[in-house]
Every structure is written in structure tokens, then in C-alpha cells.
Amino acid sequence: MTTTAELLKGAAELFPDEVVTQAHVRHIDLPGAGHFALITLDNGLDHTKPTTFGPQSLANLDKAIDQVEAEAAAGSITGVGVTGKPFIFAVGADLKGVELLKNHDDALAIGKGGHEVFKRLSAVGVPTFAYYNGAAMGGGVEVGLHCAYRTVSAALPAFSLPEVFLGLVPGWGGCTILPNLIGADRAVSVIIENSLNQNKQLKGAQVYELGIADALFEGADFLEQSLLWTAAVLKGEIEVVRPGIDRGEGWDKAVARGRFIADSKVHGAAPAAYRALDIIEAAKNGDLQQGFDAEDVALADLIMGGELRSGIYAFNLVQKRGKRPAGAPDKSLARPVGKVGVVGAGLMASQLALLFARRLEVPVVLTDIDQERVDKGVGYVHGEIDKLLLKGRVNQDKANRLKALVSGSLDKAAAFGDADFVIEAVFEEIGVKQQVFAEVEAVVSPTAILATNTSSLSVSEMASKLEHPERVVGFHFFNPVAILPLLEIVRGEQTDDASLATAFGVAKKLKKTAVLVKDAPAFVVNRILTRFMGEIQNVIDEGTPVAVAEKAVEPLGLPMSPLVLLELVGPAIGLHVSETLNRSFPDRFTVSPNLAAVVKAGKRGFYVYDSGKPELDPEVAALLVQGDSVLTEDQVRARVLDAVAQEIGLMLEEGVVAEAQDIDLCLITGAGWPFHLGGITPYLDREGVSERVNGKPFLAPGVASVPA
């Protein structure tokens, strides 16, 4: 039988570049409670490089447990604690190692290795404690679950089991121990619901309220307080009493709720949530080893599946490529921005003003055509700051400062004369935008950047009549501005490097994911979504029932159905973008007469929600004029995916972005497309669509798939 050490040694050979975590043991005398061993997990780097578990790191923890187990057997220690370096407890398995795995046996070894080490913490021979002092995710959470007791810092910013979000299951005890600790319903919230809700994180207080931790202490003296509490537990002065677990109907209802959440989020398109729920369901009998074995198999199966590889690829895009935009000029060329102007005071302009004020903390001035609109825009921003104050997101002093930064004016010269960056968010019509820029250029300094939030119009055309077209840049946000991270930064034909570098510098301060895109119609996200939605609209116009067309793309597991998305965007905007693209590419982008009729009738969408669920609005149904060509769901899906693959292929040929990776980054951060699709190109490659349409895959083997 293979020992844990042999298992980890073999795994370590596959992963020579691991950032290795040490497990340092030191001894502390607890007041009245004897000699105590504290294991600190630390990779020797600062908090910007969180501690992870690769094979060598697990082997180091294994050795530390050897030591404390011997000390416990000799009677020289009364307990064992596990904590992390400053600000970080541990953030789980090292995904770089997972990417390298090529076969099922090696994947199985990773699962077994983690289990074999972690479960030793529950059998040391003395009570064990985990002190969640900082960020804890995945395997970091799980190492603590194997201990008998846990404390958590009130300052802990992020705690989660994010595996399902990436395409895995919590595979080192999470699916099995957590429901047995806090009940199946709460475990489903942490493992399934939070993961599928854009990887929602828990704060320290929530970890305590859920019953995952037994005590909550302030961050300033967290370890000291945790050790005093530990001494009281060891002396019998504090008894930790946990509520009973409902192992009957409540457990079954929780699993059913989890399946409902998974169905509504991924529609059966990604297996991870369902595998996790199967393990939670089986954990009802309290047999931990049976659960661990099931976790090992699920982990290995998923590691060898396409969804996880797409998930890791997507994670790397957001964490790495998103922070180092391809093609961005040298940041040393960027000019400082000490004041921002916003042309327009409508909802989009007001959202932008709020974001600039919060992130840049510089004066922001809005202008519009009359005082009432200006007042409304400034009022919106001030109101949103008041909401942040009520929620405790800013204090009174910060709220006052932010409000003082945002003002309005009807006089563009007075408002923008000393502005370094002016962005327009006015009506989406080229003539209007050209006029606005001409007015602004007349009053700003020669080096001020002029940015446009256009979603589909030509930035070069907008700048063509200006004296200094080189300082015009596309700065396209996605709605809601506060939530969606993407910023498409568009280089016009004459945009210079200094203006572009300034735009990227501002984007970074705004905490947005910036992607450099060419000045091509509708840029990236709107072009792909319009082609996608256009094909859905085409099959409806030709005769396929609305419900069939909508259901056809459910297997992709998108955040919402096409027609619900159209409602969110607004049918009039959807129609406008399709008209813009139809003028540029009439052979591929159609203008749906049915959509035009819906817009003309003033309808806000295709659905009514009288029953709480979306149902086709009878008034819209009466407007629809359809042909007699009825397709099946499979036929609709193939047609839609073929259209998207063709469009992406053409966009890459045109050089709209540097690589397919940027297309995926845009769809993930600007349209909320799921990690398990990897954006879209890994999915198109996996399903054979790229090959069928373009004669080749978008990505090289191993980039978002199991290496050959």
C-alpha cells in the first residue's frame, strides 16, 4: 500500500515549480493549561502571495503533524493549534499544480494526499484548534474543519469554499465535514449557493454566526485572545456546545434546495455542483471516511474534465491577464488625473460620477442641458453615498468628503477648464457625440483626455473633426457600472500612447478589468452578444416558438436567458446596436422586424411576470409575425454556436483584440459568462464547434483543456 509520503513525493515530482508552504512548529505555555504546540502555515512571502497547498506543502504539514503527534504521545503537549501568516490563513490547493495533471491516477493522488494529511489533525491524541486569522478558502477552510475547535478573526475579509465556482468540489473534507458540523442547509449555502453566486465570500462574523467557528475575536489581538480561549477550553472552563443536526427531512430538503439552485444557475451544464450535492446527500449518515472516498473520486473525475480546465483558465484570465492588459502602453507615459468631467447627468453618467469620485477621490463635475437634470444627477450621487454610509461601507467623514467632490454646472468652460479627463455619456448618436466633443475641446487644456462611453459607435469618427483627435479614447463601461468589472478601452485611429496609457492608469484606479480593443463596430462584448441574440431572434422570426429558442441555449449555463438579457439591456438599445452592426456587416447581422415592432409598441421586453415567472406577454405574442420553419432545441443551439464561433474567428482576423483570451476575459467580466465555459472559446473548442466552423480550435491544446 502506498504511504502518504510516497503519494506526495510522486505528486511533487509532477510539480517542480510549487511555491512551497512551510509548517513551523513553536511551543507556547498556556496559563494553567500546559505546553501547547502551534503550527504556522507560511510560504515566506507577503500577503500578496497567499499560502497554498501543493504536494510539497502537504508533505511539510505531514512532518509537522508527525512531530506534534509524538509530543502528544509523550505527554509533553496538551493541545495543537494551526494558524497562518499575517492576513492569510491559507487559500487552498495550488491550482498551477492541478493544471499540470494529465491522468486520473495522478488526480486521485492529489485528493488522497490532502485527506491523508488533514485527517491526521483529528487523531493527534490531544485537542486540536484552528485559528482563522486571515483569508481562508478551499483547502485552507478544510484544514481547519479537521480540527476539533475553530476561532475566527472579526477582521477576516474572505472565507469560502469556491471549488464549485471553478468546476471542482470541496475535496479535502468540505463536502463531508461541513454539513455534519453546521447542518446540510447551511452547508449548501456555503458550498453551492455562495459559489454559484459569483464566488461570494463570507466575513469573519458570518463564519461565526454559521457555526463554522466556535468563537469570534477582534483582529488586533486575535491570536492572543484565541490562545486564552483555548486555555479555558483545555481547563474545562469553557464548554463548546453545538446545536443538533437535522438528519431527517431537513437534510433532504437542503439537498433539494441545492439542486434547485444548481439548475437555476447552470441548468445541468456543469457537473461540479451536482457531484458536491451527491456527496452532501450521502454524508447524512455521518460516515466521514465514506465521504472522503467519494470526494477523492469526484475530485479526480472533475480534474480530468473540461469544465475545471476552463474554470482554471478563466480564473487565470481574471487574476493575471486582467491585471496586465495585453497591448497597453508603458504606464510611465500616463498623465496624472486631478479632476474629472462628466458630460451628461442621466443614470449612466451619474453612475460614472459616483465611481470616479469613490475610486479616484478627485473633484468630479457633471454638466447637462438644464439645471434640473444637473441637480438630479448630483442628487443621485449624493443619495448613493448616503446609502453607503447607512450600510457602514464609508464613515461620516468619508461620506462628507465624497459628496463635496461631486458637483454640477451648466457652464462647460467653468466645469471642465481645469479637468484632466472628461468622459461623455450622452445619447448614442454620432452627430450628438461629435458636437459634445467639439464643445468640450474648445474649453479644456490641450492635454486633457476626451473619453467616450459609446457602446457601438466609431471612436475614430467621433474624433475626426477635432483639432486634437489623438487624445480621444473609447472608455466603454458595462451596466451596472458598480458591479461589472470590464472596461473596453478603445484605441481610435489617431489615439496616441500617452492618452491610451492615461486611460489604462485611470482604469486601474477604478479597479476595473481593462481590455484594449480596436475601434471596430460594437467592439467585443456587444458584437458577440448581438450576433448571439440576433441568431435567436432570426430563428424566432423564421417560425421557432420563443420558448424553444430560449431553452435551446440553457445547456450553456448562462447567467440569464437571451430575452431576459434583452429586457435588461432594453429592446431599443438592442435594436440600435443591431442596426449599427447591420450597416457594417449586413451579411451577418440582421435587424429583426419583430424586435422593431416590440420597440415601436413601447414594450420593455418579451415577458410579463404576473405569476412570478417569465411568461410571453400576450401583447408581444400578438405583434410577432413568424414564418413556418420550426427548429428543434439542438438545431437552434448549433446554429447559435456556429454564428458565435464564426464571429469570434472574424474578430481575431480583424485584430479587434490581441488573442482569443481577451474575448473570453471580456465575456466573463463584461457579460458574466460562466467560468465553466472559460468565457466561450474553450467551450466552442471542447464541443467541436470551432473546428466545424473555422477549421481549427481557438486555443492550443492544454491551455484550457487536459494537457496531451
PDB file of C-alpha atoms in Angstrom, residues 266-450:
ATOM      1  CA  VAL A 266     -26.022  26.202 -14.584  1.00  0.00           C
ATOM      2  CA  HIS A 267     -29.034  24.232 -15.926  1.00  0.00           C
ATOM      3  CA  GLY A 268     -27.149  20.950 -15.686  1.00  0.00           C
ATOM      4  CA  ALA A 269     -24.374  22.398 -17.890  1.00  0.00           C
ATOM      5  CA  ALA A 270     -21.533  21.921 -15.380  1.00  0.00           C
ATOM      6  CA  PRO A 271     -21.225  18.779 -13.229  1.00  0.00           C
ATOM      7  CA  ALA A 272     -19.410  20.132 -10.143  1.00  0.00           C
ATOM      8  CA  ALA A 273     -22.432  21.374  -8.159  1.00  0.00           C
ATOM      9  CA  TYR A 274     -24.281  18.082  -8.704  1.00  0.00           C
ATOM     10  CA  ARG A 275     -21.272  15.981  -7.645  1.00  0.00           C
ATOM     11  CA  ALA A 276     -20.928  18.094  -4.482  1.00  0.00           C
ATOM     12  CA  LEU A 277     -24.639  17.634  -3.717  1.00  0.00           C
ATOM     13  CA  ASP A 278     -24.384  13.851  -4.167  1.00  0.00           C
ATOM     14  CA  ILE A 279     -21.621  13.778  -1.534  1.00  0.00           C
ATOM     15  CA  ILE A 280     -23.568  16.067   0.838  1.00  0.00           C
ATOM     16  CA  GLU A 281     -26.632  13.840   0.405  1.00  0.00           C
ATOM     17  CA  ALA A 282     -24.597  10.711   1.264  1.00  0.00           C
ATOM     18  CA  ALA A 283     -22.935  12.459   4.249  1.00  0.00           C
ATOM     19  CA  LYS A 284     -26.282  12.303   6.089  1.00  0.00           C
ATOM     20  CA  ASN A 285     -25.222   9.013   7.733  1.00  0.00           C
ATOM     21  CA  GLY A 286     -22.206  10.732   9.359  1.00  0.00           C
ATOM     22  CA  ASP A 287     -19.692   8.245   7.896  1.00  0.00           C
ATOM     23  CA  LEU A 288     -16.739  10.567   7.261  1.00  0.00           C
ATOM     24  CA  GLN A 289     -14.409   8.051   5.581  1.00  0.00           C
ATOM     25  CA  GLN A 290     -17.097   7.090   3.074  1.00  0.00           C
ATOM     26  CA  GLY A 291     -17.468  10.802   2.300  1.00  0.00           C
ATOM     27  CA  PHE A 292     -13.715  11.314   1.924  1.00  0.00           C
ATOM     28  CA  ASP A 293     -13.512   8.410  -0.534  1.00  0.00           C
ATOM     29  CA  ALA A 294     -16.372   9.910  -2.570  1.00  0.00           C
ATOM     30  CA  GLU A 295     -14.612  13.304  -2.539  1.00  0.00           C
ATOM     31  CA  ASP A 296     -11.420  11.685  -3.890  1.00  0.00           C
ATOM     32  CA  VAL A 297     -13.246  10.126  -6.846  1.00  0.00           C
ATOM     33  CA  ALA A 298     -15.265  13.279  -7.626  1.00  0.00           C
ATOM     34  CA  LEU A 299     -12.102  15.394  -7.448  1.00  0.00           C
ATOM     35  CA  ALA A 300     -10.199  13.105  -9.830  1.00  0.00           C
ATOM     36  CA  ASP A 301     -13.113  12.884 -12.290  1.00  0.00           C
ATOM     37  CA  LEU A 302     -13.563  16.660 -12.341  1.00  0.00           C
ATOM     38  CA  ILE A 303      -9.820  17.397 -12.602  1.00  0.00           C
ATOM     39  CA  MET A 304      -9.809  15.322 -15.794  1.00  0.00           C
ATOM     40  CA  GLY A 305     -12.891  17.132 -17.160  1.00  0.00           C
ATOM     41  CA  GLY A 306     -13.112  20.143 -19.456  1.00  0.00           C
ATOM     42  CA  GLU A 307     -15.183  22.329 -17.129  1.00  0.00           C
ATOM     43  CA  LEU A 308     -12.465  22.507 -14.467  1.00  0.00           C
ATOM     44  CA  ARG A 309      -9.754  23.263 -17.032  1.00  0.00           C
ATOM     45  CA  SER A 310     -11.984  26.022 -18.406  1.00  0.00           C
ATOM     46  CA  GLY A 311     -12.596  27.230 -14.841  1.00  0.00           C
ATOM     47  CA  ILE A 312      -8.870  27.434 -14.049  1.00  0.00           C
ATOM     48  CA  TYR A 313      -8.244  29.130 -17.405  1.00  0.00           C
ATOM     49  CA  ALA A 314     -10.975  31.693 -16.622  1.00  0.00           C
ATOM     50  CA  PHE A 315      -9.618  32.213 -13.094  1.00  0.00           C
ATOM     51  CA  ASN A 316      -6.132  32.873 -14.504  1.00  0.00           C
ATOM     52  CA  LEU A 317      -7.539  35.305 -17.079  1.00  0.00           C
ATOM     53  CA  VAL A 318      -9.252  37.373 -14.399  1.00  0.00           C
ATOM     54  CA  GLN A 319      -6.424  37.191 -11.849  1.00  0.00           C
ATOM     55  CA  LYS A 320      -3.442  37.569 -14.179  1.00  0.00           C
ATOM     56  CA  ARG A 321      -4.241  38.751 -17.712  1.00  0.00           C
ATOM     57  CA  GLY A 322      -6.915  41.097 -16.353  1.00  0.00           C
ATOM     58  CA  LYS A 323      -4.281  42.823 -14.210  1.00  0.00           C
ATOM     59  CA  ARG A 324      -1.697  43.070 -17.031  1.00  0.00           C
ATOM     60  CA  PRO A 325      -3.677  44.125 -20.121  1.00  0.00           C
ATOM     61  CA  ALA A 326      -2.255  42.903 -23.438  1.00  0.00           C
ATOM     62  CA  GLY A 327      -1.048  45.753 -25.665  1.00  0.00           C
ATOM     63  CA  ALA A 328      -1.322  48.532 -23.073  1.00  0.00           C
ATOM     64  CA  PRO A 329       1.377  51.238 -23.494  1.00  0.00           C
ATOM     65  CA  ASP A 330       4.095  51.775 -20.895  1.00  0.00           C
ATOM     66  CA  LYS A 331       2.434  53.123 -17.738  1.00  0.00           C
ATOM     67  CA  SER A 332       5.167  55.773 -17.356  1.00  0.00           C
ATOM     68  CA  LEU A 333       3.510  57.631 -20.270  1.00  0.00           C
ATOM     69  CA  ALA A 334       0.293  58.166 -18.293  1.00  0.00           C
ATOM     70  CA  ARG A 335      -0.594  61.711 -17.210  1.00  0.00           C
ATOM     71  CA  PRO A 336      -1.909  62.479 -13.708  1.00  0.00           C
ATOM     72  CA  VAL A 337      -5.662  62.959 -13.345  1.00  0.00           C
ATOM     73  CA  GLY A 338      -6.611  65.500 -10.680  1.00  0.00           C
ATOM     74  CA  LYS A 339     -10.128  66.390 -11.848  1.00  0.00           C
ATOM     75  CA  VAL A 340     -12.792  64.584 -13.903  1.00  0.00           C
ATOM     76  CA  GLY A 341     -15.599  65.987 -16.018  1.00  0.00           C
ATOM     77  CA  VAL A 342     -18.736  64.043 -16.959  1.00  0.00           C
ATOM     78  CA  VAL A 343     -20.875  65.238 -19.889  1.00  0.00           C
ATOM     79  CA  GLY A 344     -24.445  64.214 -19.153  1.00  0.00           C
ATOM     80  CA  ALA A 345     -26.234  63.713 -15.849  1.00  0.00           C
ATOM     81  CA  GLY A 346     -28.523  60.789 -16.674  1.00  0.00           C
ATOM     82  CA  LEU A 347     -28.343  57.418 -14.886  1.00  0.00           C
ATOM     83  CA  MET A 348     -25.213  56.135 -16.687  1.00  0.00           C
ATOM     84  CA  ALA A 349     -23.386  59.472 -16.269  1.00  0.00           C
ATOM     85  CA  SER A 350     -24.352  59.608 -12.577  1.00  0.00           C
ATOM     86  CA  GLN A 351     -23.097  56.059 -12.002  1.00  0.00           C
ATOM     87  CA  LEU A 352     -19.793  57.048 -13.636  1.00  0.00           C
ATOM     88  CA  ALA A 353     -19.504  60.185 -11.486  1.00  0.00           C
ATOM     89  CA  LEU A 354     -20.022  58.103  -8.330  1.00  0.00           C
ATOM     90  CA  LEU A 355     -17.372  55.577  -9.399  1.00  0.00           C
ATOM     91  CA  PHE A 356     -14.780  58.245 -10.284  1.00  0.00           C
ATOM     92  CA  ALA A 357     -15.360  60.087  -7.010  1.00  0.00           C
ATOM     93  CA  ARG A 358     -15.101  56.919  -4.884  1.00  0.00           C
ATOM     94  CA  ARG A 359     -12.051  55.429  -6.562  1.00  0.00           C
ATOM     95  CA  LEU A 360     -10.020  58.466  -7.657  1.00  0.00           C
ATOM     96  CA  GLU A 361     -11.103  60.775  -4.793  1.00  0.00           C
ATOM     97  CA  VAL A 362     -10.717  63.845  -7.036  1.00  0.00           C
ATOM     98  CA  PRO A 363     -13.282  66.554  -7.912  1.00  0.00           C
ATOM     99  CA  VAL A 364     -15.941  65.338 -10.391  1.00  0.00           C
ATOM    100  CA  VAL A 365     -18.210  67.810 -12.230  1.00  0.00           C
ATOM    101  CA  LEU A 366     -21.345  66.836 -14.182  1.00  0.00           C
ATOM    102  CA  THR A 367     -22.904  69.015 -16.896  1.00  0.00           C
ATOM    103  CA  ASP A 368     -26.180  68.725 -18.817  1.00  0.00           C
ATOM    104  CA  ILE A 369     -28.568  70.841 -20.876  1.00  0.00           C
ATOM    105  CA  ASP A 370     -30.624  72.217 -17.957  1.00  0.00           C
ATOM    106  CA  GLN A 371     -30.288  72.771 -14.209  1.00  0.00           C
ATOM    107  CA  GLU A 372     -32.998  70.242 -13.327  1.00  0.00           C
ATOM    108  CA  ARG A 373     -31.026  67.408 -14.958  1.00  0.00           C
ATOM    109  CA  VAL A 374     -27.768  68.514 -13.367  1.00  0.00           C
ATOM    110  CA  ASP A 375     -29.405  68.658  -9.921  1.00  0.00           C
ATOM    111  CA  LYS A 376     -30.951  65.228 -10.424  1.00  0.00           C
ATOM    112  CA  GLY A 377     -27.569  63.721 -11.395  1.00  0.00           C
ATOM    113  CA  VAL A 378     -25.699  65.237  -8.439  1.00  0.00           C
ATOM    114  CA  GLY A 379     -28.615  64.258  -6.173  1.00  0.00           C
ATOM    115  CA  TYR A 380     -28.353  60.644  -7.348  1.00  0.00           C
ATOM    116  CA  VAL A 381     -24.626  60.512  -6.495  1.00  0.00           C
ATOM    117  CA  HIS A 382     -25.146  62.088  -3.064  1.00  0.00           C
ATOM    118  CA  GLY A 383     -28.023  59.676  -2.391  1.00  0.00           C
ATOM    119  CA  GLU A 384     -25.867  56.659  -3.261  1.00  0.00           C
ATOM    120  CA  ILE A 385     -23.124  57.907  -0.925  1.00  0.00           C
ATOM    121  CA  ASP A 386     -25.746  58.189   1.846  1.00  0.00           C
ATOM    122  CA  LYS A 387     -26.692  54.549   1.196  1.00  0.00           C
ATOM    123  CA  LEU A 388     -23.013  53.534   1.557  1.00  0.00           C
ATOM    124  CA  LEU A 389     -22.943  55.406   4.872  1.00  0.00           C
ATOM    125  CA  LEU A 390     -26.081  53.595   6.107  1.00  0.00           C
ATOM    126  CA  LYS A 391     -24.556  50.224   5.184  1.00  0.00           C
ATOM    127  CA  GLY A 392     -21.348  51.088   7.038  1.00  0.00           C
ATOM    128  CA  ARG A 393     -19.281  50.965   3.819  1.00  0.00           C
ATOM    129  CA  VAL A 394     -17.985  54.514   4.473  1.00  0.00           C
ATOM    130  CA  ASN A 395     -17.866  56.593   7.665  1.00  0.00           C
ATOM    131  CA  GLN A 396     -19.457  60.039   8.088  1.00  0.00           C
ATOM    132  CA  ASP A 397     -16.197  61.867   7.420  1.00  0.00           C
ATOM    133  CA  LYS A 398     -15.564  59.922   4.186  1.00  0.00           C
ATOM    134  CA  ALA A 399     -19.190  60.412   3.072  1.00  0.00           C
ATOM    135  CA  ASN A 400     -18.898  64.189   3.587  1.00  0.00           C
ATOM    136  CA  ARG A 401     -15.610  64.286   1.649  1.00  0.00           C
ATOM    137  CA  LEU A 402     -17.009  62.248  -1.267  1.00  0.00           C
ATOM    138  CA  LYS A 403     -20.143  64.392  -1.509  1.00  0.00           C
ATOM    139  CA  ALA A 404     -18.031  67.557  -1.511  1.00  0.00           C
ATOM    140  CA  LEU A 405     -16.080  66.195  -4.509  1.00  0.00           C
ATOM    141  CA  VAL A 406     -19.183  65.858  -6.734  1.00  0.00           C
ATOM    142  CA  SER A 407     -20.803  68.977  -8.170  1.00  0.00           C
ATOM    143  CA  GLY A 408     -22.757  70.101 -11.235  1.00  0.00           C
ATOM    144  CA  SER A 409     -22.625  73.032 -13.649  1.00  0.00           C
ATOM    145  CA  LEU A 410     -24.325  74.266 -16.821  1.00  0.00           C
ATOM    146  CA  ASP A 411     -21.150  76.089 -17.862  1.00  0.00           C
ATOM    147  CA  LYS A 412     -18.780  73.652 -19.609  1.00  0.00           C
ATOM    148  CA  ALA A 413     -15.918  76.176 -19.604  1.00  0.00           C
ATOM    149  CA  ALA A 414     -16.109  76.659 -15.848  1.00  0.00           C
ATOM    150  CA  ALA A 415     -16.680  72.949 -15.220  1.00  0.00           C
ATOM    151  CA  PHE A 416     -14.014  71.463 -17.489  1.00  0.00           C
ATOM    152  CA  GLY A 417     -11.393  74.210 -17.885  1.00  0.00           C
ATOM    153  CA  ASP A 418      -9.041  72.523 -15.407  1.00  0.00           C
ATOM    154  CA  ALA A 419     -10.201  68.907 -15.894  1.00  0.00           C
ATOM    155  CA  ASP A 420      -7.629  66.283 -16.918  1.00  0.00           C
ATOM    156  CA  PHE A 421     -10.135  63.635 -18.021  1.00  0.00           C
ATOM    157  CA  VAL A 422     -13.600  64.295 -19.481  1.00  0.00           C
ATOM    158  CA  ILE A 423     -15.963  61.433 -20.283  1.00  0.00           C
ATOM    159  CA  GLU A 424     -19.227  61.762 -22.211  1.00  0.00           C
ATOM    160  CA  ALA A 425     -22.282  59.623 -21.536  1.00  0.00           C
ATOM    161  CA  VAL A 426     -24.863  61.277 -23.809  1.00  0.00           C
ATOM    162  CA  PHE A 427     -27.323  59.953 -26.397  1.00  0.00           C
ATOM    163  CA  GLU A 428     -25.855  57.201 -28.609  1.00  0.00           C
ATOM    164  CA  GLU A 429     -25.841  59.123 -31.894  1.00  0.00           C
ATOM    165  CA  ILE A 430     -22.649  60.048 -33.729  1.00  0.00           C
ATOM    166  CA  GLY A 431     -23.689  63.643 -34.537  1.00  0.00           C
ATOM    167  CA  VAL A 432     -24.594  64.376 -30.914  1.00  0.00           C
ATOM    168  CA  LYS A 433     -21.307  62.960 -29.654  1.00  0.00           C
ATOM    169  CA  GLN A 434     -19.240  64.881 -32.250  1.00  0.00           C
ATOM    170  CA  GLN A 435     -20.959  68.110 -31.203  1.00  0.00           C
ATOM    171  CA  VAL A 436     -20.337  67.406 -27.489  1.00  0.00           C
ATOM    172  CA  PHE A 437     -16.648  66.728 -28.102  1.00  0.00           C
ATOM    173  CA  ALA A 438     -16.280  69.903 -30.199  1.00  0.00           C
ATOM    174  CA  GLU A 439     -17.804  71.932 -27.341  1.00  0.00           C
ATOM    175  CA  VAL A 440     -15.577  70.261 -24.747  1.00  0.00           C
ATOM    176  CA  GLU A 441     -12.391  70.587 -26.825  1.00  0.00           C
ATOM    177  CA  ALA A 442     -12.957  74.347 -27.037  1.00  0.00           C
ATOM    178  CA  VAL A 443     -12.718  74.727 -23.251  1.00  0.00           C
ATOM    179  CA  VAL A 444     -10.299  72.049 -21.954  1.00  0.00           C
ATOM    180  CA  SER A 445      -6.496  72.112 -21.733  1.00  0.00           C
ATOM    181  CA  PRO A 446      -4.519  70.738 -24.726  1.00  0.00           C
ATOM    182  CA  THR A 447      -3.549  67.592 -22.745  1.00  0.00           C
ATOM    183  CA  ALA A 448      -6.961  66.699 -21.276  1.00  0.00           C
ATOM    184  CA  ILE A 449      -8.203  63.236 -22.279  1.00  0.00           C
ATOM    185  CA  LEU A 450     -11.593  63.053 -24.007  1.00  0.00           C
TER     186      LEU A 450
END
